[in-house]
PDB file of C-alpha atoms in Angstrom:
ATOM      1  CA  MET A 378       0.000   0.000   0.000  1.00 45.00           C
ATOM      2  CA  GLU A 379       1.418   3.335  -1.038  1.00 53.00           C
ATOM      3  CA  ASN A 380       2.027   5.845   1.739  1.00 54.00           C
ATOM      4  CA  LYS A 381       0.603   9.276   1.127  1.00 54.00           C
ATOM      5  CA  LEU A 382       1.211  12.528   2.902  1.00 49.00           C
ATOM      6  CA  THR A 383      -1.899  14.122   4.331  1.00 52.00           C
ATOM      7  CA  PHE A 384      -2.184  17.845   4.951  1.00 58.00           C
ATOM      8  CA  LYS A 385      -4.733  19.639   7.039  1.00 74.00           C
ATOM      9  CA  LYS A 386      -6.781  22.173   5.146  1.00 84.00           C
ATOM     10  CA  ILE A 387      -7.021  25.721   6.381  1.00 89.00           C
ATOM     11  CA  LYS A 388     -10.582  26.416   7.487  1.00 94.00           C
ATOM     12  CA  THR A 389     -12.544  29.646   7.118  1.00 95.00           C
ATOM     13  CA  SER A 390     -14.898  30.889   9.824  1.00 96.00           C
ATOM     14  CA  ASN A 391     -18.019  33.004   9.550  1.00 96.00           C
ATOM     15  CA  SER A 392     -16.213  36.127  10.650  1.00 97.00           C
ATOM     16  CA  ILE A 393     -14.497  39.335   9.640  1.00 97.00           C
ATOM     17  CA  VAL A 394     -11.613  40.911  11.535  1.00 98.00           C
ATOM     18  CA  ILE A 395     -10.868  44.617  11.628  1.00 98.00           C
ATOM     19  CA  GLY A 396      -7.228  44.954  12.629  1.00 97.00           C
ATOM     20  CA  GLY A 397      -4.544  47.563  12.736  1.00 96.00           C
ATOM     21  CA  MET A 398      -2.641  49.902  14.967  1.00 96.00           C
ATOM     22  CA  ILE A 399      -4.091  51.211  18.210  1.00 94.00           C
ATOM     23  CA  ALA A 400      -6.620  54.071  17.927  1.00 94.00           C
ATOM     24  CA  LEU A 401      -7.097  54.022  14.134  1.00 96.00           C
ATOM     25  CA  GLY A 402     -10.868  53.611  14.337  1.00 95.00           C
ATOM     26  CA  LYS A 403     -11.578  49.869  14.421  1.00 96.00           C
ATOM     27  CA  THR A 404     -14.569  50.174  16.750  1.00 94.00           C
ATOM     28  CA  THR A 405     -16.106  53.079  14.842  1.00 95.00           C
ATOM     29  CA  LEU A 406     -15.730  51.198  11.569  1.00 97.00           C
ATOM     30  CA  ALA A 407     -17.196  47.987  13.014  1.00 96.00           C
ATOM     31  CA  ASN A 408     -20.297  49.794  14.258  1.00 95.00           C
ATOM     32  CA  ALA A 409     -20.782  51.496  10.896  1.00 96.00           C
ATOM     33  CA  LEU A 410     -20.256  48.243   8.995  1.00 96.00           C
ATOM     34  CA  MET A 411     -22.875  46.395  11.025  1.00 95.00           C
ATOM     35  CA  LYS A 412     -25.529  48.763   9.710  1.00 94.00           C
ATOM     36  CA  HIS A 413     -24.867  47.464   6.191  1.00 95.00           C
ATOM     37  CA  LEU A 414     -24.372  43.778   6.967  1.00 94.00           C
ATOM     38  CA  LYS A 415     -27.710  42.364   8.091  1.00 87.00           C
ATOM     39  CA  ASN A 416     -27.697  40.117  11.153  1.00 87.00           C
ATOM     40  CA  SER A 417     -24.014  40.803  11.824  1.00 95.00           C
ATOM     41  CA  ARG A 418     -22.641  41.185  15.321  1.00 95.00           C
ATOM     42  CA  TRP A 419     -19.535  42.765  16.832  1.00 95.00           C
ATOM     43  CA  VAL A 420     -17.109  41.449  19.442  1.00 95.00           C
ATOM     44  CA  PRO A 421     -14.980  44.238  20.982  1.00 92.00           C
ATOM     45  CA  GLU A 422     -11.337  43.755  21.866  1.00 89.00           C
ATOM     46  CA  LEU A 423     -11.685  44.834  25.485  1.00 84.00           C
ATOM     47  CA  ASP A 424     -14.426  43.438  27.691  1.00 85.00           C
ATOM     48  CA  GLN A 425     -15.168  46.276  30.095  1.00 85.00           C
ATOM     49  CA  LYS A 426     -16.450  43.738  32.628  1.00 88.00           C
ATOM     50  CA  ASP A 427     -13.103  41.942  32.653  1.00 90.00           C
ATOM     51  CA  LYS A 428     -11.378  43.946  35.376  1.00 92.00           C
ATOM     52  CA  LEU A 429      -8.230  41.801  35.268  1.00 92.00           C
ATOM     53  CA  SER A 430      -7.470  42.550  31.607  1.00 90.00           C
ATOM     54  CA  LEU A 431      -8.076  46.264  32.189  1.00 92.00           C
ATOM     55  CA  LEU A 432      -5.788  46.237  35.226  1.00 93.00           C
ATOM     56  CA  LEU A 433      -3.018  44.377  33.387  1.00 92.00           C
ATOM     57  CA  LEU A 434      -3.294  46.751  30.426  1.00 93.00           C
ATOM     58  CA  GLU A 435      -2.936  49.731  32.742  1.00 94.00           C
ATOM     59  CA  LYS A 436       0.048  48.189  34.549  1.00 94.00           C
ATOM     60  CA  MET A 437       1.736  47.321  31.267  1.00 94.00           C
ATOM     61  CA  TYR A 438       1.498  50.906  30.026  1.00 95.00           C
ATOM     62  CA  GLU A 439       2.943  52.170  33.320  1.00 95.00           C
ATOM     63  CA  ARG A 440       6.122  50.157  32.541  1.00 94.00           C
ATOM     64  CA  SER A 441       7.009  49.658  36.182  1.00 89.00           C
ATOM     65  CA  ASP A 442       7.815  45.949  35.748  1.00 90.00           C
ATOM     66  CA  ASP A 443       7.643  44.572  32.200  1.00 85.00           C
ATOM     67  CA  ASN A 444       8.821  41.107  33.188  1.00 86.00           C
ATOM     68  CA  LEU A 445       5.798  40.799  35.431  1.00 90.00           C
ATOM     69  CA  TYR A 446       2.964  42.856  33.987  1.00 91.00           C
ATOM     70  CA  ALA A 447       3.753  42.745  30.248  1.00 90.00           C
ATOM     71  CA  SER A 448       4.173  38.967  30.357  1.00 91.00           C
ATOM     72  CA  LEU A 449       1.019  38.441  32.411  1.00 92.00           C
ATOM     73  CA  PHE A 450      -0.922  40.739  30.111  1.00 92.00           C
ATOM     74  CA  GLN A 451       0.231  39.068  26.889  1.00 93.00           C
ATOM     75  CA  LEU A 452      -0.364  35.516  28.124  1.00 92.00           C
ATOM     76  CA  TYR A 453      -3.733  36.304  29.684  1.00 93.00           C
ATOM     77  CA  PHE A 454      -4.892  38.296  26.700  1.00 91.00           C
ATOM     78  CA  VAL A 455      -4.028  35.732  23.999  1.00 92.00           C
ATOM     79  CA  ILE A 456      -5.789  32.961  25.931  1.00 92.00           C
ATOM     80  CA  LYS A 457      -8.794  35.189  26.583  1.00 92.00           C
ATOM     81  CA  ARG A 458      -9.014  36.279  22.939  1.00 93.00           C
ATOM     82  CA  PHE A 459      -8.704  32.683  21.766  1.00 94.00           C
ATOM     83  CA  ASP A 460     -11.580  31.599  23.986  1.00 94.00           C
ATOM     84  CA  THR A 461     -13.712  34.502  22.755  1.00 94.00           C
ATOM     85  CA  TYR A 462     -12.887  33.720  19.118  1.00 96.00           C
ATOM     86  CA  LYS A 463     -13.771  30.034  19.444  1.00 95.00           C
ATOM     87  CA  LYS A 464     -17.140  30.872  21.005  1.00 95.00           C
ATOM     88  CA  ASN A 465     -18.100  33.494  18.413  1.00 96.00           C
ATOM     89  CA  ALA A 466     -16.357  32.817  15.086  1.00 96.00           C
ATOM     90  CA  ASN A 467     -18.866  30.332  13.671  1.00 96.00           C
ATOM     91  CA  GLN A 468     -22.240  31.598  14.770  1.00 95.00           C
ATOM     92  CA  LYS A 469     -25.090  31.837  12.257  1.00 94.00           C
ATOM     93  CA  GLN A 470     -24.664  35.586  12.363  1.00 95.00           C
ATOM     94  CA  LEU A 471     -21.573  37.032  10.733  1.00 96.00           C
ATOM     95  CA  THR A 472     -19.257  38.127  13.542  1.00 97.00           C
ATOM     96  CA  ILE A 473     -17.011  41.179  13.271  1.00 97.00           C
ATOM     97  CA  PHE A 474     -13.997  41.008  15.565  1.00 97.00           C
ATOM     98  CA  ASP A 475     -11.911  43.895  16.856  1.00 95.00           C
ATOM     99  CA  ARG A 476      -8.410  42.484  16.182  1.00 93.00           C
ATOM    100  CA  SER A 477      -7.373  38.831  16.039  1.00 93.00           C
ATOM    101  CA  ILE A 478      -5.062  36.317  17.668  1.00 92.00           C
ATOM    102  CA  PHE A 479      -2.425  36.967  15.002  1.00 93.00           C
ATOM    103  CA  GLU A 480      -1.907  40.565  16.087  1.00 95.00           C
ATOM    104  CA  ASP A 481      -1.172  39.497  19.652  1.00 94.00           C
ATOM    105  CA  TRP A 482       2.139  38.040  18.510  1.00 94.00           C
ATOM    106  CA  LEU A 483       3.367  41.433  17.281  1.00 95.00           C
ATOM    107  CA  PHE A 484       2.492  43.093  20.599  1.00 95.00           C
ATOM    108  CA  ALA A 485       4.215  40.286  22.505  1.00 94.00           C
ATOM    109  CA  LYS A 486       7.361  40.608  20.397  1.00 94.00           C
ATOM    110  CA  GLU A 487       7.636  44.263  21.367  1.00 94.00           C
ATOM    111  CA  ASN A 488       6.557  43.842  24.989  1.00 93.00           C
ATOM    112  CA  LEU A 489       8.417  40.728  26.115  1.00 92.00           C
ATOM    113  CA  ASN A 490      12.103  41.625  26.323  1.00 87.00           C
ATOM    114  CA  ASN A 491      13.025  38.558  28.346  1.00 90.00           C
ATOM    115  CA  PRO A 492      13.990  35.738  25.886  1.00 91.00           C
ATOM    116  CA  PHE A 493      12.759  33.010  28.242  1.00 91.00           C
ATOM    117  CA  LEU A 494       9.340  34.646  28.602  1.00 90.00           C
ATOM    118  CA  PHE A 495       9.036  35.256  24.874  1.00 92.00           C
ATOM    119  CA  ASN A 496       9.978  31.640  24.053  1.00 92.00           C
ATOM    120  CA  TYR A 497       7.323  30.437  26.489  1.00 92.00           C
ATOM    121  CA  TYR A 498       4.823  32.760  24.848  1.00 93.00           C
ATOM    122  CA  GLN A 499       5.859  31.471  21.409  1.00 92.00           C
ATOM    123  CA  GLY A 500       5.021  27.902  22.394  1.00 92.00           C
ATOM    124  CA  THR A 501       1.613  28.875  23.742  1.00 92.00           C
ATOM    125  CA  PHE A 502       0.859  31.063  20.750  1.00 93.00           C
ATOM    126  CA  GLY A 503       1.892  28.383  18.249  1.00 92.00           C
ATOM    127  CA  GLY A 504      -0.585  25.877  19.649  1.00 92.00           C
ATOM    128  CA  ILE A 505      -3.389  28.433  19.713  1.00 93.00           C
ATOM    129  CA  CYS A 506      -2.604  29.603  16.175  1.00 92.00           C
ATOM    130  CA  ASN A 507      -2.739  26.047  14.804  1.00 92.00           C
ATOM    131  CA  GLU A 508      -6.149  25.472  16.335  1.00 93.00           C
ATOM    132  CA  VAL A 509      -7.460  28.738  14.894  1.00 94.00           C
ATOM    133  CA  VAL A 510      -6.135  27.944  11.414  1.00 94.00           C
ATOM    134  CA  TYR A 511      -7.110  24.283  11.188  1.00 93.00           C
ATOM    135  CA  GLU A 512     -10.013  23.831  13.605  1.00 94.00           C
ATOM    136  CA  THR A 513     -11.929  27.053  14.293  1.00 95.00           C
ATOM    137  CA  GLY A 514     -11.110  28.783  10.999  1.00 96.00           C
ATOM    138  CA  VAL A 515      -9.456  31.991   9.890  1.00 96.00           C
ATOM    139  CA  PRO A 516     -11.618  35.056   9.115  1.00 97.00           C
ATOM    140  CA  LYS A 517     -13.162  35.276   5.652  1.00 96.00           C
ATOM    141  CA  LEU A 518     -11.885  38.856   5.380  1.00 97.00           C
ATOM    142  CA  TYR A 519      -9.185  40.751   7.237  1.00 98.00           C
ATOM    143  CA  VAL A 520      -9.580  44.533   7.152  1.00 98.00           C
ATOM    144  CA  ILE A 521      -6.206  46.174   7.825  1.00 98.00           C
ATOM    145  CA  LEU A 522      -6.384  49.826   8.873  1.00 98.00           C
ATOM    146  CA  THR A 523      -3.215  51.836   8.349  1.00 97.00           C
ATOM    147  CA  GLY A 524      -2.066  55.358   9.099  1.00 97.00           C
ATOM    148  CA  ASN A 525       0.994  57.507   9.706  1.00 97.00           C
ATOM    149  CA  TRP A 526       2.383  58.709  13.013  1.00 97.00           C
ATOM    150  CA  GLU A 527       0.566  62.039  12.907  1.00 97.00           C
ATOM    151  CA  LEU A 528      -2.799  60.341  12.427  1.00 97.00           C
ATOM    152  CA  PHE A 529      -2.088  57.818  15.161  1.00 97.00           C
ATOM    153  CA  LYS A 530      -1.074  60.489  17.661  1.00 97.00           C
ATOM    154  CA  LYS A 531      -4.113  62.617  16.837  1.00 97.00           C
ATOM    155  CA  ARG A 532      -6.483  59.673  17.253  1.00 96.00           C
ATOM    156  CA  ILE A 533      -4.991  58.311  20.474  1.00 97.00           C
ATOM    157  CA  PHE A 534      -5.292  61.688  22.205  1.00 97.00           C
ATOM    158  CA  LYS A 535      -8.751  62.254  20.770  1.00 95.00           C
ATOM    159  CA  ARG A 536     -10.154  59.076  22.301  1.00 93.00           C
ATOM    160  CA  ASN A 537      -8.339  59.990  25.529  1.00 94.00           C
ATOM    161  CA  ARG A 538      -8.057  56.566  27.154  1.00 94.00           C
ATOM    162  CA  PRO A 539      -6.285  57.431  30.463  1.00 95.00           C
ATOM    163  CA  CYS A 540      -3.833  54.509  30.546  1.00 94.00           C
ATOM    164  CA  GLU A 541      -2.628  55.451  27.038  1.00 96.00           C
ATOM    165  CA  VAL A 542      -2.437  59.232  27.194  1.00 96.00           C
ATOM    166  CA  ASN A 543      -1.122  59.417  30.769  1.00 97.00           C
ATOM    167  CA  ASN A 544       1.728  57.072  29.848  1.00 97.00           C
ATOM    168  CA  PHE A 545       2.282  58.223  26.279  1.00 97.00           C
ATOM    169  CA  LYS A 546       5.887  59.354  26.770  1.00 97.00           C
ATOM    170  CA  LYS A 547       6.812  56.063  28.414  1.00 96.00           C
ATOM    171  CA  ASN A 548       5.434  54.175  25.421  1.00 97.00           C
ATOM    172  CA  GLU A 549       6.281  56.502  22.532  1.00 97.00           C
ATOM    173  CA  ILE A 550       9.128  54.340  21.197  1.00 96.00           C
ATOM    174  CA  TYR A 551       6.966  51.230  21.636  1.00 96.00           C
ATOM    175  CA  PHE A 552       4.144  52.834  19.656  1.00 97.00           C
ATOM    176  CA  HIS A 553       6.573  53.892  16.921  1.00 97.00           C
ATOM    177  CA  ARG A 554       7.919  50.359  16.583  1.00 97.00           C
ATOM    178  CA  LEU A 555       4.435  48.868  16.354  1.00 97.00           C
ATOM    179  CA  LEU A 556       3.302  51.374  13.740  1.00 97.00           C
ATOM    180  CA  ILE A 557       6.328  50.765  11.497  1.00 96.00           C
ATOM    181  CA  GLN A 558       5.717  47.007  11.431  1.00 96.00           C
ATOM    182  CA  TYR A 559       1.958  46.710  11.564  1.00 97.00           C
ATOM    183  CA  GLU A 560       0.823  46.789   7.953  1.00 97.00           C
ATOM    184  CA  SER A 561       3.533  44.545   6.524  1.00 97.00           C
ATOM    185  CA  PHE A 562       3.135  42.090   9.400  1.00 96.00           C
ATOM    186  CA  LEU A 563      -0.595  41.683   8.836  1.00 97.00           C
ATOM    187  CA  VAL A 564      -0.308  41.532   5.042  1.00 97.00           C
ATOM    188  CA  ASN A 565       2.314  38.796   5.304  1.00 96.00           C
ATOM    189  CA  THR A 566       0.223  36.916   7.871  1.00 95.00           C
ATOM    190  CA  CYS A 567      -2.792  36.969   5.560  1.00 96.00           C
ATOM    191  CA  LYS A 568      -0.700  35.781   2.638  1.00 95.00           C
ATOM    192  CA  ASN A 569       0.788  32.959   4.708  1.00 93.00           C
ATOM    193  CA  TYR A 570      -2.616  31.623   5.694  1.00 92.00           C
ATOM    194  CA  GLY A 571      -4.504  32.399   2.512  1.00 92.00           C
ATOM    195  CA  ILE A 572      -6.753  34.971   4.179  1.00 95.00           C
ATOM    196  CA  SER A 573      -8.472  37.499   1.936  1.00 96.00           C
ATOM    197  CA  TYR A 574      -7.571  40.999   3.060  1.00 97.00           C
ATOM    198  CA  ILE A 575      -7.989  44.643   2.241  1.00 98.00           C
ATOM    199  CA  VAL A 576      -5.707  47.501   3.332  1.00 98.00           C
ATOM    200  CA  ILE A 577      -7.533  50.745   4.085  1.00 98.00           C
ATOM    201  CA  ASP A 578      -6.129  54.184   4.872  1.00 98.00           C
ATOM    202  CA  ALA A 579      -7.643  55.153   8.237  1.00 97.00           C
ATOM    203  CA  SER A 580      -7.639  58.827   7.249  1.00 97.00           C
ATOM    204  CA  LEU A 581     -10.533  58.138   4.868  1.00 98.00           C
ATOM    205  CA  SER A 582     -14.078  58.845   5.964  1.00 97.00           C
ATOM    206  CA  VAL A 583     -15.891  55.980   7.679  1.00 97.00           C
ATOM    207  CA  LYS A 584     -18.422  56.015   4.846  1.00 97.00           C
ATOM    208  CA  LYS A 585     -15.653  55.440   2.308  1.00 98.00           C
ATOM    209  CA  GLU A 586     -14.067  52.720   4.438  1.00 98.00           C
ATOM    210  CA  VAL A 587     -17.384  50.865   4.660  1.00 98.00           C
ATOM    211  CA  GLN A 588     -17.916  51.086   0.911  1.00 98.00           C
ATOM    212  CA  LEU A 589     -14.473  49.655   0.202  1.00 98.00           C
ATOM    213  CA  ILE A 590     -15.214  46.697   2.466  1.00 97.00           C
ATOM    214  CA  LEU A 591     -18.648  46.082   0.950  1.00 96.00           C
ATOM    215  CA  ASN A 592     -17.128  46.160  -2.548  1.00 96.00           C
ATOM    216  CA  LYS A 593     -14.518  43.610  -1.447  1.00 96.00           C
ATOM    217  CA  LEU A 594     -17.180  41.326   0.035  1.00 94.00           C
ATOM    218  CA  LYS A 595     -19.147  41.435  -3.230  1.00 92.00           C
ATOM    219  CA  THR A 596     -16.201  39.848  -5.033  1.00 92.00           C
ATOM    220  CA  PHE A 597     -16.593  36.749  -2.847  1.00 85.00           C
ATOM    221  CA  ASP A 598     -19.917  35.946  -4.496  1.00 70.00           C
ATOM    222  CA  LYS A 599     -18.548  36.014  -8.049  1.00 59.00           C
TER     223      LYS A 599
END
């Protein structure tokens, strides 16, 4: 009997992800998009009832002890996001997610300076990523919002989230590093996993952003 290699197929879930750098308007876009996609639902990135994630986020931005708080935040957050994704990605209603598991890796790379901690994170992330790709399913469309430093800075101070603006100087280099890498990282991730994606300039009007996404979705039916 001839031996044959078997490969798992990448699955696609009933979801859309809106990703991109902090403060570029993911939530605003998701709420606007839901008005045009009947029976769609939105899952925010931060659960305001989850006091632990909010506390860890605040402590991370304070940068008093990265080995403790940044590592706890990254590990807790990727596990929490994974659980949320599994529960919501394949509902009858189309689900729109604020960010995805994949983006967590980029944040962890910049936050975890201790090689031991990052290697531990890598192992955890790899297992989670495989289950998303082959069991739960990748999103049917990844919307990647992009913008320059001026736009980012304007938006982050406009939304005025205390843990971000009060610790902006402490995190300015961190924010710069994320912004430089974000678009290419997400584009390459989508290409690697065969995820359909669209890159949108966050300086456009929300109306224009929505129309670009709807036009992209129409091509799926052809």
